[in-house]
Coordinates of C-alpha atoms in Angstrom, one line a residue:
M21 CA -16.9 -19.0 51.0
R22 CA -14.4 -17.8 48.7
N23 CA -14.2 -18.8 44.9
P24 CA -11.1 -21.0 44.3
W25 CA -10.5 -19.9 41.4
F26 CA -10.8 -16.4 42.5
N27 CA -8.2 -16.5 44.7
K28 CA -5.8 -18.3 42.5
L29 CA -6.3 -15.4 39.7
Y30 CA -6.2 -12.4 42.2
P31 CA -5.2 -13.7 45.6
I32 CA -6.2 -12.1 48.6
V33 CA -3.1 -10.2 50.5
C34 CA -3.1 -7.7 53.3
P35 CA -3.5 -4.1 52.9
R36 CA -1.5 -2.5 50.3
P37 CA -0.9 1.1 49.0
P38 CA -4.8 2.0 47.7
F39 CA -3.3 2.0 44.1
S40 CA -3.3 -1.7 44.7
W41 CA -7.3 -1.8 46.1
F42 CA -8.0 0.7 43.1
L43 CA -7.1 -2.2 40.8
L44 CA -9.1 -4.6 42.5
C45 CA -11.7 -2.9 42.5
F46 CA -11.7 -1.7 39.4
V47 CA -11.1 -5.9 38.2
C48 CA -14.3 -6.3 39.9
V49 CA -16.3 -3.7 38.0
L50 CA -15.2 -5.1 34.9
A51 CA -16.5 -8.6 35.7
L52 CA -20.1 -7.0 36.4
I53 CA -20.2 -4.9 33.6
A54 CA -19.2 -8.2 31.5
I55 CA -22.0 -10.5 32.9
L56 CA -24.6 -7.7 33.1
G57 CA -23.7 -6.9 29.2
S58 CA -24.8 -9.9 28.2
T59 CA -28.3 -9.2 28.9
S60 CA -28.6 -6.1 28.4
S61 CA -28.4 -3.3 25.4
N62 CA -25.5 -1.5 24.8
A63 CA -25.3 2.3 23.8
F64 CA -22.5 1.5 21.5
D65 CA -24.7 -1.1 20.1
S66 CA -26.8 1.2 19.0
L67 CA -25.1 3.7 17.8
T68 CA -22.6 1.4 15.3
S69 CA -25.6 -1.1 14.3
I70 CA -23.0 -3.4 13.1
S71 CA -23.8 -7.3 13.1
V72 CA -19.9 -8.0 14.3
P73 CA -20.8 -8.7 18.4
I74 CA -18.8 -6.1 20.4
R75 CA -19.0 -8.1 23.9
F76 CA -18.4 -11.6 25.0
T77 CA -21.7 -13.4 25.6
N78 CA -19.9 -16.6 27.2
Y79 CA -18.6 -17.0 30.8
R80 CA -14.8 -18.5 29.9
R81 CA -14.7 -15.0 27.5
Q82 CA -15.5 -13.4 30.0
K83 CA -13.3 -14.5 33.0
E84 CA -10.2 -14.6 30.2
Q85 CA -11.3 -10.7 29.1
V86 CA -11.3 -9.4 32.5
A87 CA -7.6 -11.7 33.2
V88 CA -5.9 -10.1 30.3
D89 CA -7.1 -6.4 31.4
Y90 CA -5.9 -7.1 35.0
L91 CA -2.5 -8.3 33.7
E92 CA -2.6 -5.4 31.4
L93 CA -3.3 -2.6 34.3
K94 CA -0.8 -4.3 36.2
T95 CA 1.7 -4.2 33.9
L96 CA 1.2 -0.7 32.8
S97 CA 1.1 0.3 36.6
S98 CA 4.3 -1.1 37.4
G99 CA 7.2 1.5 38.0
A100 CA 10.2 -0.9 36.1
G101 CA 7.2 -1.9 33.5
R102 CA 5.7 1.0 32.3
L103 CA 4.8 1.0 28.8
E104 CA 5.5 4.7 28.2
E105 CA 4.4 6.5 25.1
L106 CA 7.0 7.1 22.3
G107 CA 8.2 10.4 21.6
L108 CA 7.8 12.4 17.9
C109 CA 10.8 12.5 15.8
G110 CA 12.9 15.7 14.9
K111 CA 11.3 18.0 12.0
E112 CA 14.1 16.7 9.8
K113 CA 12.0 12.9 9.7
E114 CA 8.9 14.3 8.8
N115 CA 9.9 13.1 5.0
Y116 CA 11.7 10.0 6.2
V117 CA 11.5 6.9 3.7
P118 CA 14.3 3.7 5.4
C119 CA 16.6 2.6 3.1
Y120 CA 17.1 5.2 1.0
N121 CA 20.0 6.9 2.7
V122 CA 22.5 7.8 0.1
T123 CA 25.3 8.4 1.6
A124 CA 25.7 5.7 3.7
N125 CA 25.0 3.6 0.1
L126 CA 28.3 5.2 -0.7
L127 CA 30.0 4.6 2.3
A128 CA 28.9 1.1 1.7
G129 CA 30.3 0.7 -1.6
F130 CA 27.3 1.5 -3.6
K131 CA 28.2 3.0 -6.8
D132 CA 27.1 3.5 -10.8
G133 CA 23.5 4.6 -9.5
E134 CA 23.1 1.5 -7.2
E135 CA 23.7 4.2 -4.1
F136 CA 19.9 5.7 -5.0
D137 CA 19.0 1.6 -4.7
R138 CA 17.0 0.5 -1.8
H139 CA 19.7 -1.0 0.6
C140 CA 17.9 -1.8 4.1
E141 CA 20.8 -3.9 4.9
V142 CA 23.1 -0.8 5.3
E143 CA 20.4 1.1 7.6
R144 CA 21.6 1.5 10.9
Q145 CA 19.4 1.1 14.5
E146 CA 17.9 4.5 15.0
E147 CA 16.0 5.8 17.8
Q148 CA 12.2 4.7 18.1
C149 CA 10.1 7.5 17.6
L150 CA 7.1 8.7 15.6
I151 CA 7.1 10.4 12.7
R152 CA 5.4 14.0 12.7
P153 CA 3.4 15.3 9.7
P154 CA 4.6 18.4 8.4
K155 CA 3.8 21.4 9.8
D156 CA 1.0 22.9 7.6
Y157 CA -0.4 19.3 7.0
K158 CA -4.0 18.8 6.4
I159 CA -6.2 15.8 5.6
P160 CA -6.8 15.1 1.6
L161 CA -9.7 16.7 0.1
R162 CA -12.4 13.8 -0.3
W163 CA -12.2 11.7 -3.3
P164 CA -12.5 12.4 -6.5
H165 CA -12.1 16.4 -5.4
G166 CA -8.7 15.0 -4.1
R167 CA -7.7 12.9 -7.4
D168 CA -7.3 17.1 -8.6
V169 CA -6.4 19.4 -5.9
I170 CA -4.1 18.7 -3.4
W171 CA -2.7 20.6 -0.3
S172 CA 0.9 22.1 -1.1
G173 CA 1.9 21.7 3.0
N174 CA 1.3 17.9 2.7
V175 CA 3.9 17.1 0.3
K176 CA 7.5 18.2 0.2
I177 CA 8.1 20.0 -3.1
T178 CA 10.1 23.0 -3.8
K179 CA 9.2 26.3 -5.4
D180 CA 12.1 25.7 -8.1
Q181 CA 10.5 22.1 -8.8
F182 CA 7.2 23.1 -9.0
L183 CA 7.8 26.1 -11.6
S184 CA 10.7 23.8 -13.6
S185 CA 7.9 20.9 -13.9
G186 CA 7.9 21.3 -17.6
S187 CA 6.7 17.3 -18.7
M188 CA 3.9 16.9 -20.6
T189 CA 2.5 14.5 -16.8
K190 CA 3.5 17.2 -14.6
R191 CA 1.6 20.3 -15.8
L192 CA 0.4 22.1 -12.8
M193 CA -1.2 25.1 -11.8
L194 CA -1.8 27.0 -8.5
L195 CA -4.8 28.0 -7.5
E196 CA -4.0 29.8 -3.9
E197 CA -1.1 29.3 -1.8
N198 CA -1.9 26.3 0.1
Q199 CA -3.4 24.3 -3.3
I200 CA -2.2 22.9 -6.2
A201 CA -4.4 21.5 -9.2
F202 CA -3.7 19.2 -12.1
Q203 CA -5.0 19.5 -15.3
S204 CA -6.3 16.4 -17.6
V205 CA -4.5 14.8 -20.1
E206 CA -7.3 13.3 -21.9
S207 CA -5.9 14.5 -25.1
Y208 CA -2.4 12.5 -24.6
Y209 CA -4.4 9.2 -24.0
S210 CA -6.9 9.4 -26.7
H211 CA -3.7 10.1 -29.4
I212 CA -2.0 7.0 -27.8
A213 CA -5.7 4.7 -27.5
D214 CA -5.8 6.0 -31.2
L215 CA -2.5 4.8 -32.3
I216 CA -2.8 1.0 -30.9
T217 CA -6.9 0.9 -32.2
P218 CA -7.1 3.7 -35.1
G219 CA -10.9 5.0 -34.7
N220 CA -11.2 3.6 -31.1
E221 CA -9.4 6.1 -29.6
S222 CA -11.9 6.1 -26.0
E223 CA -11.6 2.3 -25.7
F224 CA -7.9 1.3 -24.1
S225 CA -10.1 -1.9 -23.1
R226 CA -10.6 -2.8 -26.8
A227 CA -6.8 -3.8 -27.1
G228 CA -6.8 -5.8 -24.0
V229 CA -5.3 -3.1 -21.5
R230 CA -7.1 -3.2 -18.4
N231 CA -4.1 -2.5 -16.1
V232 CA -0.9 -0.1 -16.6
L233 CA 2.4 0.0 -14.9
D234 CA 3.6 4.0 -15.1
I235 CA 7.4 4.3 -15.2
N236 CA 8.6 7.4 -13.2
C237 CA 4.7 8.9 -13.9
G238 CA 5.7 12.5 -13.3
F239 CA 2.6 13.5 -10.8
G240 CA 0.2 10.4 -12.3
S241 CA -2.1 12.6 -14.0
F242 CA -2.2 9.9 -17.1
G243 CA -2.9 7.3 -14.1
A244 CA -5.9 9.7 -13.1
H245 CA -7.0 9.4 -16.1
L246 CA -7.1 6.1 -16.9
L247 CA -8.7 5.3 -13.6
S248 CA -11.4 7.6 -14.5
L249 CA -11.9 5.1 -17.4
N250 CA -11.8 2.3 -14.6
L251 CA -8.3 1.1 -15.8
M252 CA -5.9 0.2 -13.4
A253 CA -2.8 2.1 -13.3
V254 CA 0.2 1.9 -10.9
C255 CA 2.8 4.4 -10.5
I256 CA 6.7 3.8 -10.5
A257 CA 9.6 5.8 -9.9
A258 CA 12.6 6.5 -8.0
Y259 CA 13.2 7.4 -4.8
E260 CA 13.5 11.3 -4.5
A261 CA 13.8 13.5 -1.3
T262 CA 12.1 16.3 -2.3
G263 CA 9.3 16.4 -5.8
S264 CA 8.5 13.0 -4.9
Q265 CA 7.0 11.5 -7.9
V266 CA 5.6 8.4 -5.9
Q267 CA 4.3 11.0 -2.9
L268 CA 2.7 13.4 -5.0
A269 CA 0.8 10.5 -6.9
L270 CA -0.3 8.9 -3.6
E271 CA -1.3 12.5 -2.2
R272 CA -3.8 12.6 -4.9
G273 CA -5.4 8.8 -3.9
L274 CA -3.5 7.3 -6.7
P275 CA -1.7 3.9 -6.5
A276 CA 2.3 4.4 -6.5
V277 CA 5.2 2.4 -5.1
I278 CA 9.1 3.7 -4.6
G279 CA 10.8 1.1 -7.4
N280 CA 13.8 2.1 -9.7
F281 CA 15.9 0.6 -13.1
I282 CA 19.0 0.2 -12.0
S283 CA 20.0 -2.6 -10.6
R284 CA 17.4 -5.0 -9.6
Q285 CA 13.9 -6.5 -10.6
L286 CA 11.2 -4.8 -9.9
P287 CA 8.6 -6.1 -7.4
F288 CA 6.1 -7.8 -9.5
P289 CA 5.4 -11.0 -10.8
P290 CA 6.2 -12.2 -14.6
L291 CA 3.0 -11.2 -16.6
S292 CA 1.5 -8.6 -14.4
F293 CA 0.8 -5.8 -16.9
D294 CA -1.0 -5.1 -20.2
M295 CA 0.9 -2.0 -21.1
V296 CA 4.5 -0.3 -19.6
H297 CA 4.1 3.2 -20.3
C298 CA 6.9 6.0 -19.9
A299 CA 6.8 9.1 -20.8
Q300 CA 10.1 11.6 -20.3
C301 CA 10.8 8.7 -17.7
G302 CA 14.7 9.1 -17.7
I303 CA 15.4 6.2 -18.2
I304 CA 18.4 5.1 -20.8
W305 CA 16.5 2.1 -22.4
D306 CA 19.8 1.1 -24.6
K307 CA 21.9 0.8 -21.5
K308 CA 23.3 -2.5 -19.9
D309 CA 22.7 -4.1 -23.6
G310 CA 19.0 -3.8 -23.4
M311 CA 18.1 -5.3 -19.8
F312 CA 16.1 -2.5 -18.9
L313 CA 14.0 -3.4 -21.7
I314 CA 13.8 -6.9 -20.8
E315 CA 13.0 -6.4 -16.9
V316 CA 9.8 -4.5 -19.3
D317 CA 9.6 -7.5 -21.4
R318 CA 9.9 -9.9 -18.4
L319 CA 6.3 -7.9 -16.7
L320 CA 4.3 -7.3 -19.5
K321 CA 1.6 -9.8 -20.6
P322 CA 1.7 -11.4 -23.8
G323 CA 0.5 -9.2 -26.7
G324 CA 1.1 -6.0 -24.2
Y325 CA 2.5 -2.3 -25.2
F326 CA 5.5 -0.7 -24.2
V327 CA 4.7 3.1 -24.7
L328 CA 7.8 5.5 -24.9
T329 CA 6.9 9.2 -24.9
S330 CA 10.0 11.3 -25.7
P331 CA 8.2 15.3 -26.5
A332 CA 10.8 17.0 -28.7
R333 CA 11.4 20.6 -28.9
P334 CA 11.8 22.2 -33.0
H335 CA 15.2 24.2 -31.3
E336 CA 17.1 21.0 -29.8
S337 CA 18.3 19.7 -32.5
S338 CA 20.6 17.1 -30.4
L339 CA 18.2 15.6 -28.0
N340 CA 16.7 14.9 -31.7
K341 CA 20.0 13.7 -32.9
K342 CA 20.3 11.6 -29.1
K343 CA 16.4 10.7 -30.1
G344 CA 17.6 9.1 -33.4
S345 CA 19.8 7.1 -32.0
L346 CA 18.4 5.7 -28.9
L347 CA 15.4 4.6 -31.7
I348 CA 17.8 2.2 -33.7
A349 CA 19.4 1.0 -30.6
L350 CA 16.1 0.1 -29.5
K351 CA 15.3 -1.2 -33.0
E352 CA 17.7 -4.2 -32.1
F353 CA 16.9 -4.8 -28.8
T354 CA 13.4 -5.0 -29.6
E355 CA 13.7 -7.4 -32.3
N356 CA 16.0 -9.7 -30.0
I357 CA 13.3 -10.1 -27.6
C358 CA 10.4 -10.5 -30.0
W359 CA 8.3 -7.2 -30.0
E360 CA 6.9 -5.6 -32.9
P361 CA 6.9 -2.1 -33.4
L362 CA 3.3 -0.9 -33.9
A363 CA 3.4 3.0 -34.5
Q364 CA 6.2 5.4 -34.7
G365 CA 5.7 9.0 -34.8
D366 CA 7.6 12.1 -33.6
E367 CA 7.0 11.9 -30.1
T368 CA 5.4 8.5 -29.5
S369 CA 6.7 5.0 -30.2
I370 CA 4.6 2.1 -29.4
W371 CA 5.8 -1.8 -29.4
Q372 CA 3.9 -4.7 -28.9
K373 CA 5.2 -8.0 -26.9
T374 CA 4.6 -11.1 -28.7
E375 CA 1.7 -13.8 -28.5
H376 CA 3.7 -16.7 -29.1
A377 CA 6.1 -18.2 -25.9
D378 CA 8.4 -19.9 -29.0
C379 CA 9.2 -16.7 -30.8
A380 CA 12.7 -16.4 -29.1
S381 CA 13.6 -20.4 -29.5
R382 CA 13.1 -19.8 -33.0
K383 CA 14.5 -16.4 -33.8
Q384 CA 18.0 -16.1 -34.8
N385 CA 20.2 -13.5 -32.6
A386 CA 16.9 -13.9 -29.9
A387 CA 17.7 -13.1 -26.2
P388 CA 18.1 -16.6 -24.2
L389 CA 15.2 -17.9 -22.5
C390 CA 15.6 -18.3 -18.6
K391 CA 15.6 -21.2 -17.0
E392 CA 12.2 -22.6 -15.6
G393 CA 11.7 -21.5 -12.2
D394 CA 14.5 -18.5 -12.4
D395 CA 11.5 -16.1 -11.5
A396 CA 9.1 -17.6 -9.2
Q397 CA 9.6 -14.8 -6.8
S398 CA 10.9 -11.9 -8.2
Y399 CA 11.7 -9.9 -4.9
Y400 CA 14.4 -7.6 -5.6
Q401 CA 16.7 -10.0 -7.6
P402 CA 19.3 -9.1 -9.9
L403 CA 18.2 -7.8 -12.8
V404 CA 18.7 -10.6 -16.1
S405 CA 19.7 -10.9 -19.8
C406 CA 17.3 -13.7 -20.3
I407 CA 13.4 -13.9 -21.2
S408 CA 11.4 -14.9 -18.9
G409 CA 7.9 -16.7 -18.7
T410 CA 7.2 -18.4 -21.7
T411 CA 6.7 -21.7 -19.8
S412 CA 4.2 -20.1 -17.3
K413 CA 0.4 -21.2 -17.5
R414 CA 0.1 -17.6 -17.1
W415 CA 1.3 -16.7 -20.6
I416 CA -2.2 -15.8 -22.0
P417 CA -2.5 -13.2 -25.1
I418 CA -3.9 -10.0 -23.2
Q419 CA -7.0 -10.0 -26.4
H420 CA -8.1 -13.3 -24.8
R421 CA -10.1 -11.5 -22.1
S422 CA -12.4 -15.0 -21.5
S423 CA -9.4 -16.7 -20.1
R424 CA -8.2 -14.0 -17.4
V425 CA -9.4 -14.6 -13.9
Q426 CA -12.8 -13.7 -12.6
A427 CA -13.7 -13.0 -9.1
D428 CA -16.1 -16.8 -9.5
D429 CA -13.2 -18.3 -9.3
F430 CA -12.7 -17.6 -5.7
N431 CA -16.4 -17.0 -4.9
E432 CA -16.1 -18.4 -1.3
N433 CA -13.2 -16.6 -0.3
L434 CA -15.0 -13.7 -1.6
Q435 CA -18.4 -14.0 0.1
F436 CA -16.3 -14.3 3.5
W437 CA -14.6 -10.9 2.7
R438 CA -18.2 -9.1 1.6
S439 CA -19.0 -10.3 4.9
A440 CA -16.0 -8.9 6.8
L441 CA -15.7 -5.8 5.2
K442 CA -19.6 -4.6 6.0
N443 CA -18.0 -5.3 9.4
Y444 CA -15.0 -3.7 8.8
W445 CA -16.9 -0.3 7.5
S446 CA -19.4 0.0 10.2
L447 CA -16.4 0.0 13.0
L448 CA -14.9 2.7 10.9
T449 CA -16.3 5.7 13.1
P450 CA -15.2 7.7 15.9
L451 CA -18.0 6.8 17.8
I452 CA -16.3 3.1 18.4
F453 CA -14.0 5.7 20.6
S454 CA -16.2 6.9 23.3
D455 CA -13.7 9.7 24.1
H456 CA -12.7 10.8 20.2
P457 CA -13.4 14.4 20.0
K458 CA -15.6 15.3 17.4
R459 CA -13.7 18.4 14.9
P460 CA -15.3 22.1 15.6
G461 CA -18.8 22.4 13.5
D462 CA -18.9 18.4 12.6
E463 CA -22.2 16.9 13.2
D464 CA -21.8 12.7 14.4
P465 CA -19.5 11.5 12.4
L466 CA -20.5 8.6 10.4
P467 CA -18.8 6.3 7.5
P468 CA -17.3 7.5 5.0
F469 CA -16.5 10.4 7.8
N470 CA -13.0 9.3 7.6
M471 CA -12.4 9.4 3.8
I472 CA -10.6 6.5 3.2
R473 CA -9.0 6.4 -0.3
N474 CA -5.7 4.5 0.2
V475 CA -5.7 1.1 1.7
M476 CA -3.1 -1.6 2.3
D477 CA -3.7 -5.4 2.6
M478 CA -0.5 -6.3 4.1
N479 CA -1.2 -10.1 3.5
A480 CA -3.2 -9.9 0.7
H481 CA -3.7 -13.8 0.3
Y482 CA -5.9 -13.9 -2.9
G483 CA -7.0 -10.2 -3.1
G484 CA -10.5 -11.3 -1.6
L485 CA -10.9 -7.9 0.3
N486 CA -9.7 -6.2 -2.9
A487 CA -12.8 -7.9 -4.4
A488 CA -15.2 -7.1 -2.1
F489 CA -14.2 -3.2 -2.1
Q490 CA -15.0 -3.4 -6.0
E491 CA -17.9 -4.9 -5.7
E492 CA -19.1 -3.0 -3.0
K493 CA -18.2 0.0 -5.3
K494 CA -16.4 1.2 -2.3
L495 CA -14.5 4.8 -3.7
V496 CA -11.2 2.9 -2.7
W497 CA -7.8 1.2 -4.4
V498 CA -6.2 -1.6 -2.3
M499 CA -2.2 -2.4 -2.6
N500 CA -1.9 -5.9 -2.0
V501 CA 1.0 -6.2 -0.2
V502 CA 2.0 -10.4 -0.4
P503 CA 5.0 -11.6 2.3
V504 CA 8.0 -13.1 0.8
K505 CA 7.7 -15.9 3.2
A506 CA 3.9 -16.9 2.6
R507 CA 2.5 -18.0 -0.4
N508 CA 3.4 -16.2 -3.6
T509 CA -0.2 -15.7 -4.6
L510 CA 0.6 -12.0 -6.2
P511 CA 0.2 -13.5 -9.7
L512 CA -3.3 -14.5 -9.0
I513 CA -4.1 -11.0 -7.7
V514 CA -2.4 -9.2 -10.2
D515 CA -4.7 -11.3 -12.5
Q516 CA -7.4 -9.8 -11.3
R517 CA -6.2 -6.4 -12.6
F518 CA -5.3 -5.2 -8.5
A519 CA -2.1 -3.4 -8.0
G520 CA -0.1 -5.7 -5.7
V521 CA 3.9 -6.1 -4.8
L522 CA 6.0 -8.7 -2.8
H523 CA 7.8 -7.1 0.5
D524 CA 9.5 -8.5 3.4
W525 CA 7.8 -7.4 6.1
C526 CA 11.0 -7.4 8.4
E527 CA 12.1 -4.4 6.6
P528 CA 10.0 -1.2 5.6
F529 CA 7.7 -0.2 2.8
P530 CA 8.7 1.8 -0.3
T531 CA 6.7 4.3 0.5
Y532 CA 6.4 8.0 2.1
P533 CA 5.4 9.1 5.2
Q534 CA 1.5 9.8 5.4
T535 CA 0.3 7.7 2.3
Y536 CA -2.1 5.3 3.4
D537 CA -5.4 6.1 4.8
M538 CA -6.7 2.5 6.1
L539 CA -3.9 -0.5 6.6
H540 CA -5.4 -4.2 7.4
A541 CA -3.3 -7.2 7.6
N542 CA -5.2 -11.2 8.7
G543 CA -3.3 -13.2 10.1
L544 CA 0.1 -11.0 9.4
L545 CA 0.9 -10.7 13.3
S546 CA 1.2 -14.6 13.9
H547 CA 3.4 -15.2 10.8
L548 CA 5.9 -12.4 11.6
S549 CA 6.1 -14.7 15.0
S550 CA 7.8 -17.2 13.2
E551 CA 10.2 -15.4 11.7
S552 CA 11.9 -13.4 14.7
C553 CA 10.7 -9.7 13.5
S554 CA 9.8 -7.2 15.7
M555 CA 6.6 -6.4 16.3
M556 CA 7.3 -3.1 17.6
D557 CA 9.3 -2.1 14.3
L558 CA 6.2 -3.2 12.5
M559 CA 4.1 -0.9 14.6
L560 CA 5.9 2.0 14.1
E561 CA 6.3 1.2 10.4
M562 CA 2.9 1.1 9.8
D563 CA 2.5 4.3 11.9
R564 CA 4.8 6.2 9.5
I565 CA 3.1 5.0 6.1
L566 CA -0.8 5.6 8.1
R567 CA -2.2 9.2 7.7
S568 CA -3.3 11.2 10.3
E569 CA -6.7 10.1 11.3
G570 CA -6.1 6.9 9.5
W571 CA -7.0 3.2 10.4
V572 CA -5.6 -0.2 11.3
V573 CA -7.6 -3.1 11.3
L574 CA -6.0 -6.3 12.7
S575 CA -7.1 -10.3 13.0
D576 CA -5.1 -12.3 14.3
N577 CA -5.2 -14.7 17.2
L578 CA -6.0 -13.6 20.7
G579 CA -1.9 -13.6 21.9
A580 CA -1.3 -11.7 19.3
I581 CA -3.7 -9.0 19.3
E582 CA -3.4 -8.5 22.7
M583 CA 0.5 -7.6 22.6
A584 CA -0.4 -5.6 19.9
R585 CA -2.7 -3.5 21.5
M586 CA -0.5 -2.7 24.3
L587 CA 2.3 -1.4 21.5
A588 CA -0.6 0.9 20.1
T589 CA -0.7 2.6 23.7
Q590 CA 2.8 3.2 23.1
I591 CA 2.4 4.5 19.8
R592 CA -0.4 7.2 20.7
W593 CA -3.3 5.0 18.5
E594 CA -6.9 5.0 20.0
A595 CA -7.1 1.2 20.0
R596 CA -10.6 -1.4 21.0
V597 CA -10.4 -5.0 21.0
I598 CA -13.4 -6.7 19.4
D599 CA -14.6 -10.6 19.5
P600 CA -16.1 -11.2 16.4
H601 CA -16.2 -14.8 16.5
N602 CA -18.0 -16.2 20.3
G603 CA -15.9 -19.0 21.3
S604 CA -12.6 -18.3 18.9
D605 CA -9.3 -17.8 19.3
Q606 CA -9.6 -14.9 16.7
R607 CA -9.8 -11.0 17.9
L608 CA -9.8 -8.2 15.8
L609 CA -8.0 -4.9 16.8
V610 CA -9.5 -1.5 15.4
C611 CA -7.2 1.5 16.1
Q612 CA -7.7 4.8 14.9
K613 CA -4.6 7.1 14.6
P614 CA -4.9 10.8 16.2
F615 CA -3.9 14.3 14.7
V616 CA -0.6 14.8 16.5
K617 CA 1.5 17.5 15.9
K618 CA 3.6 18.3 19.3

């Protein structure tokens, strides 16, 4: 007598074409494998030796998995509903960054520099396709060698831009035809450190500096040196079609994000950085009645530093006159926001933000204070002319290091992510995909064969994954992203001196293609389902910013993960679903993006 459950799920019918019988046989084989797998060892288990269970050891879960596989096969095999792989975009989109279409922005009426800003609202719906890597693209060199040498074919930079790079942070030299090498700026760093703390030029941290925002960072050499000293530096620069500072910094494995000083606040909370650095960054600081300086003040922690370097050449007398007039204007503006001049030289000027929250209220001609709550969610809000953060509980001078957030404050959260990271790291190997081709000459690849350096946590919560990476001393950095409609935990993240931004995942992320090695998201898919955002648009955006041979780890409920797995087949990812907790509705989707060129 037939099992009634089996009849209900897979009804017995009259003979059909051979493919239907193949489906039925395949499902039966799946069921047999699932049952036998609970009592026998698996070759995959012996290869990876991980603590996360890969097979279901629960009969209810076996039935559930068989049903899911059957329905997916049925969908894929049906003529009208077949999910076909998406095609590749044209070569003109190799460097495509959505929301930065200057022509469309001008037609929409944006001017006075705002046409160069981010405007996703004017982005027209385009054909869904996969961004291909450049013709000469190569997997980046391993860290830390990749910090100083990159493949020139991986970035879009013209010969003229290369030869005309004259800024102190843009010194380059050509090693070979296909490589660019970057020189150290250690002497420049020592000069600034000596101006801040005379006699301790090798110790930024003695002055309380642990994280830095580098505005228009050149090619990231200043940030690269800071990272070598275990200081976090985030580059932020305007969108550039070619010769992009952000793209080059990310290619070197340095934290960077597209953003500019035009009309909107940057996507960071108040009181985020110990130092804001500008070396010939091109910002006209006395424009808009000093509103750009007020934005810097919003980002600086109490006692933090603003460093402005403008190298002048002796024969450029007009430049010296212009610089002199700028410093005169800055003197008035900085006094109005309670900054004290700390050092002034021929090339570098340094100001220090006040430690006293009531300074502006006691000072004549000072900028007004913002109303409480005005800066609660600083996500591309218009620039303001008032001083913020003075009533925040986070108003703690940077020199008071004992008052900062410590990992122990999130010990329970850290314990969870410490275990999760070990499981993730074990899974990040091509051996998880039995049909994954090895590169010619390679031995069996094992972690960290995949050369993970740039990591994005797309739903960062409290930054626990970042803390676990740091504790395990993995050679990675993490861009912690907090969705704008989730609880705003970004202040807690930046207070741990981690890189992080607010972002709306219904929109593209402000970065260039092929810039991240690993994307992680815990609960993001189900979170976005409540916002009516397209999961396919999200997956395509992830594919755009993910490097070739990069990894995706998604953790969510069964329904969201199964939908993501089906979409992953369309964008050519190799994907596996893993049950990390028997009896739970949670699943892991582990994917790798293949190296596709045509």
